[in-house]
Amino acid sequence: MASTRLKYFSLGVLVFQTTSLVLTMRYSRTLQADGPRYLASSAVVVAEVMKIFTCVLLVFKEHSYSWRALNSILRQEIAHKPIETLKLAIPSGIYTLQNNLLYVALSNLDAATYQVTYQLKILTTALFSVSMLGRRLGVYQWLSLLILMAGVAFVQWPSESVAVPEKEALSTGSQFVGVAAVLVACCSSGFAGVYFEKILKESKQSVWVRNIQLGMFGLVFGLFGMMAYDGERVKESGMFQGYNTVTWTVVALQALGGLVIAAVIKYADNILKGFATSLSIILSTLISYFWLQDFEPTGVFFVGAMLVITATFLYGYEGKPSPNPSRA
């Protein structure tokens, strides 16, 4: 009974985090408010600070709330192992790029289209797992990847609508930018995720310590990106310009969401994760249509969404890939 409750709790957490982050981020990027809009690069930096602080607290808790133990573990695992720490610079830089791209994507795409298209990360993760970790995919998994690509193609199929030529051209341009951002984010997500998994398997470090290392590099890369792209605006109005309750909610969801998922994912099997993805797509579609009112569903979109949902379940059908001899 307790195991069943944990599974359903995990399902609820996964659906809530995935759906709420996408919808609040989309809402925050389209909200008409007085004054300047918040800087996406600034939000990424603040999220990294929040993530580091949270992981430090978790390590502190793991070591019985001992300051001496915390100081010792951080010096031993980070300061005294510079090569191990530097290995995290690559995925950290890619994750920072990915987080910035998600803001670009949701500034130009509705939440429903984004949610479905972003499932292409399943494809990129699978391909990088095969090439970097030597995994073998089963027949159902390869079939699911083909169905996934077909589904996303249907979702991106241009719809016929009566519109002013200038607005139509602007909308098409914005959608192209949004889709391009999602595609690059999918590739970066797949590579960084598999690379991080490879590092975790090669060491016995705590996942929270690894996340502190990721966050440290992410903070440096984020600050560099913020000053490079928004330096003048930061000097003029500060890095917290345009921040409001919605902005802080987005930052918190982005910073803590991944950590929450890491904590509950061990209770969620492939079928449960498939349910979470499906429910998230459905909820995003409904809320985009009824609340945000920035999405007009078409028959082609629904066909594509159903294909993507089917592919998600099918990919988890053969949960454990066939064993493969380890490669050097």
Short mmCIF file of C-alpha atoms in Angstrom, two decimals, residues 62-220:
data_model
loop_
_atom_site.label_atom_id
_atom_site.label_comp_id
_atom_site.label_asym_id
_atom_site.label_seq_id
_atom_site.Cartn_x
_atom_site.Cartn_y
_atom_site.Cartn_z
CA GLU A 62 23.00 13.92 4.83
CA HIS A 63 25.87 14.52 7.28
CA SER A 64 23.69 14.94 10.36
CA TYR A 65 23.70 18.75 10.24
CA SER A 66 27.41 18.93 11.03
CA TRP A 67 29.17 22.07 9.77
CA ARG A 68 32.55 20.35 10.13
CA ALA A 69 31.42 17.38 8.03
CA LEU A 70 29.89 19.68 5.42
CA ASN A 71 33.09 21.73 5.16
CA SER A 72 35.17 18.55 4.94
CA ILE A 73 33.08 16.90 2.22
CA LEU A 74 32.97 20.05 0.07
CA ARG A 75 36.74 20.57 0.32
CA GLN A 76 37.49 16.90 -0.24
CA GLU A 77 35.13 16.37 -3.21
CA ILE A 78 35.41 19.76 -4.91
CA ALA A 79 38.57 21.67 -3.97
CA HIS A 80 40.86 18.62 -3.66
CA LYS A 81 39.61 16.93 -6.85
CA PRO A 82 39.94 19.65 -9.51
CA ILE A 83 40.04 17.21 -12.44
CA GLU A 84 36.83 15.48 -11.32
CA THR A 85 35.21 18.86 -10.78
CA LEU A 86 36.30 20.16 -14.20
CA LYS A 87 34.57 17.21 -15.88
CA LEU A 88 31.27 18.83 -14.91
CA ALA A 89 32.09 22.02 -16.85
CA ILE A 90 30.93 20.49 -20.15
CA PRO A 91 27.41 19.36 -19.12
CA SER A 92 27.04 22.47 -16.97
CA GLY A 93 27.72 24.79 -19.91
CA ILE A 94 25.29 22.82 -22.06
CA TYR A 95 22.59 22.88 -19.36
CA THR A 96 23.02 26.66 -19.04
CA LEU A 97 22.56 27.03 -22.80
CA GLN A 98 19.53 24.73 -22.64
CA ASN A 99 17.88 26.73 -19.83
CA ASN A 100 18.27 29.95 -21.81
CA LEU A 101 16.88 28.28 -24.94
CA LEU A 102 13.74 27.18 -23.07
CA TYR A 103 12.93 30.81 -22.34
CA VAL A 104 13.45 31.63 -26.03
CA ALA A 105 11.22 28.72 -27.05
CA LEU A 106 8.36 29.62 -24.70
CA SER A 107 8.56 33.27 -25.75
CA ASN A 108 7.74 32.15 -29.30
CA LEU A 109 5.67 28.95 -28.94
CA ASP A 110 2.47 28.14 -27.06
CA ALA A 111 2.83 25.71 -24.16
CA ALA A 112 1.08 22.81 -25.91
CA THR A 113 3.25 22.90 -29.04
CA TYR A 114 6.36 23.27 -26.90
CA GLN A 115 5.43 20.33 -24.67
CA VAL A 116 4.90 17.96 -27.57
CA THR A 117 7.94 19.08 -29.57
CA TYR A 118 10.24 18.91 -26.54
CA GLN A 119 9.55 15.17 -26.31
CA LEU A 120 12.14 14.82 -29.07
CA LYS A 121 14.62 14.77 -26.19
CA ILE A 122 13.65 11.08 -25.91
CA LEU A 123 15.12 10.58 -29.39
CA THR A 124 18.33 12.51 -28.71
CA THR A 125 18.83 10.84 -25.31
CA ALA A 126 18.35 7.40 -26.87
CA LEU A 127 20.84 8.10 -29.67
CA PHE A 128 23.46 9.49 -27.27
CA SER A 129 22.90 6.52 -24.93
CA VAL A 130 23.63 4.13 -27.80
CA SER A 131 26.74 6.01 -28.94
CA MET A 132 28.20 7.04 -25.54
CA LEU A 133 27.07 4.31 -23.14
CA GLY A 134 26.93 1.40 -25.56
CA ARG A 135 23.29 0.62 -24.85
CA ARG A 136 21.14 -1.51 -27.13
CA LEU A 137 17.60 -0.49 -27.94
CA GLY A 138 14.85 -3.03 -28.53
CA VAL A 139 12.57 -3.20 -31.54
CA TYR A 140 9.74 -1.42 -29.70
CA GLN A 141 12.07 1.40 -28.71
CA TRP A 142 13.32 2.01 -32.25
CA LEU A 143 9.70 1.88 -33.47
CA SER A 144 8.70 4.39 -30.79
CA LEU A 145 11.42 6.81 -31.97
CA LEU A 146 10.05 6.69 -35.53
CA ILE A 147 6.52 7.29 -34.24
CA LEU A 148 7.84 10.14 -32.10
CA MET A 149 9.43 11.89 -35.09
CA ALA A 150 6.21 11.48 -37.10
CA GLY A 151 4.15 12.90 -34.23
CA VAL A 152 6.33 15.99 -33.83
CA ALA A 153 6.23 16.53 -37.62
CA PHE A 154 2.41 16.51 -37.47
CA VAL A 155 2.40 18.98 -34.58
CA GLN A 156 4.62 21.38 -36.56
CA TRP A 157 2.51 20.99 -39.71
CA PRO A 158 1.44 24.49 -40.84
CA SER A 159 -2.27 25.16 -40.28
CA GLU A 160 -4.45 27.13 -42.65
CA SER A 161 -5.75 30.31 -41.02
CA VAL A 162 -7.03 33.65 -42.18
CA ALA A 163 -4.61 36.30 -40.93
CA VAL A 164 -3.15 39.67 -41.83
CA PRO A 165 -0.03 39.04 -43.97
CA GLU A 166 2.26 41.04 -41.66
CA LYS A 167 1.03 39.23 -38.55
CA GLU A 168 1.16 35.89 -40.34
CA ALA A 169 4.78 36.51 -41.37
CA LEU A 170 5.65 37.58 -37.81
CA SER A 171 3.92 34.51 -36.37
CA THR A 172 5.75 32.20 -38.80
CA GLY A 173 9.07 33.83 -37.95
CA SER A 174 8.43 33.54 -34.22
CA GLN A 175 7.42 29.88 -34.55
CA PHE A 176 10.58 29.13 -36.51
CA VAL A 177 12.71 30.71 -33.77
CA GLY A 178 10.78 28.79 -31.10
CA VAL A 179 11.05 25.43 -32.87
CA ALA A 180 14.77 25.98 -33.56
CA ALA A 181 15.31 26.74 -29.86
CA VAL A 182 13.45 23.56 -28.84
CA LEU A 183 15.41 21.39 -31.29
CA VAL A 184 18.77 22.69 -30.04
CA ALA A 185 17.54 22.28 -26.44
CA CYS A 186 16.57 18.66 -27.19
CA CYS A 187 20.04 17.91 -28.54
CA SER A 188 21.76 19.62 -25.62
CA SER A 189 19.46 17.88 -23.13
CA GLY A 190 20.19 14.46 -24.61
CA PHE A 191 23.95 14.90 -24.69
CA ALA A 192 24.29 16.59 -21.27
CA GLY A 193 21.97 14.06 -19.60
CA VAL A 194 23.88 11.04 -20.92
CA TYR A 195 27.27 12.66 -20.21
CA PHE A 196 26.18 13.41 -16.62
CA GLU A 197 24.91 9.82 -16.22
CA LYS A 198 28.27 8.52 -17.47
CA ILE A 199 30.12 10.64 -14.88
CA LEU A 200 27.80 9.51 -12.08
CA LYS A 201 28.40 5.85 -12.94
CA GLU A 202 32.17 6.32 -12.96
CA SER A 203 32.29 7.75 -9.43
CA LYS A 204 30.68 7.21 -6.05
CA GLN A 205 30.07 10.86 -5.24
CA SER A 206 26.74 12.01 -3.87
CA VAL A 207 24.37 13.22 -6.59
CA TRP A 208 23.86 16.38 -4.53
CA VAL A 209 27.61 17.11 -4.50
CA ARG A 210 27.64 16.60 -8.26
CA ASN A 211 24.76 19.06 -8.57
CA ILE A 212 26.72 21.62 -6.51
CA GLN A 213 29.60 21.24 -8.96
CA LEU A 214 27.19 21.61 -11.89
CA GLY A 215 25.65 24.67 -10.26
CA MET A 216 29.02 26.33 -9.68
CA PHE A 217 29.97 26.12 -13.33
CA GLY A 218 26.39 26.96 -14.34
CA LEU A 219 26.57 30.13 -12.25
CA VAL A 220 29.82 31.20 -13.92
#
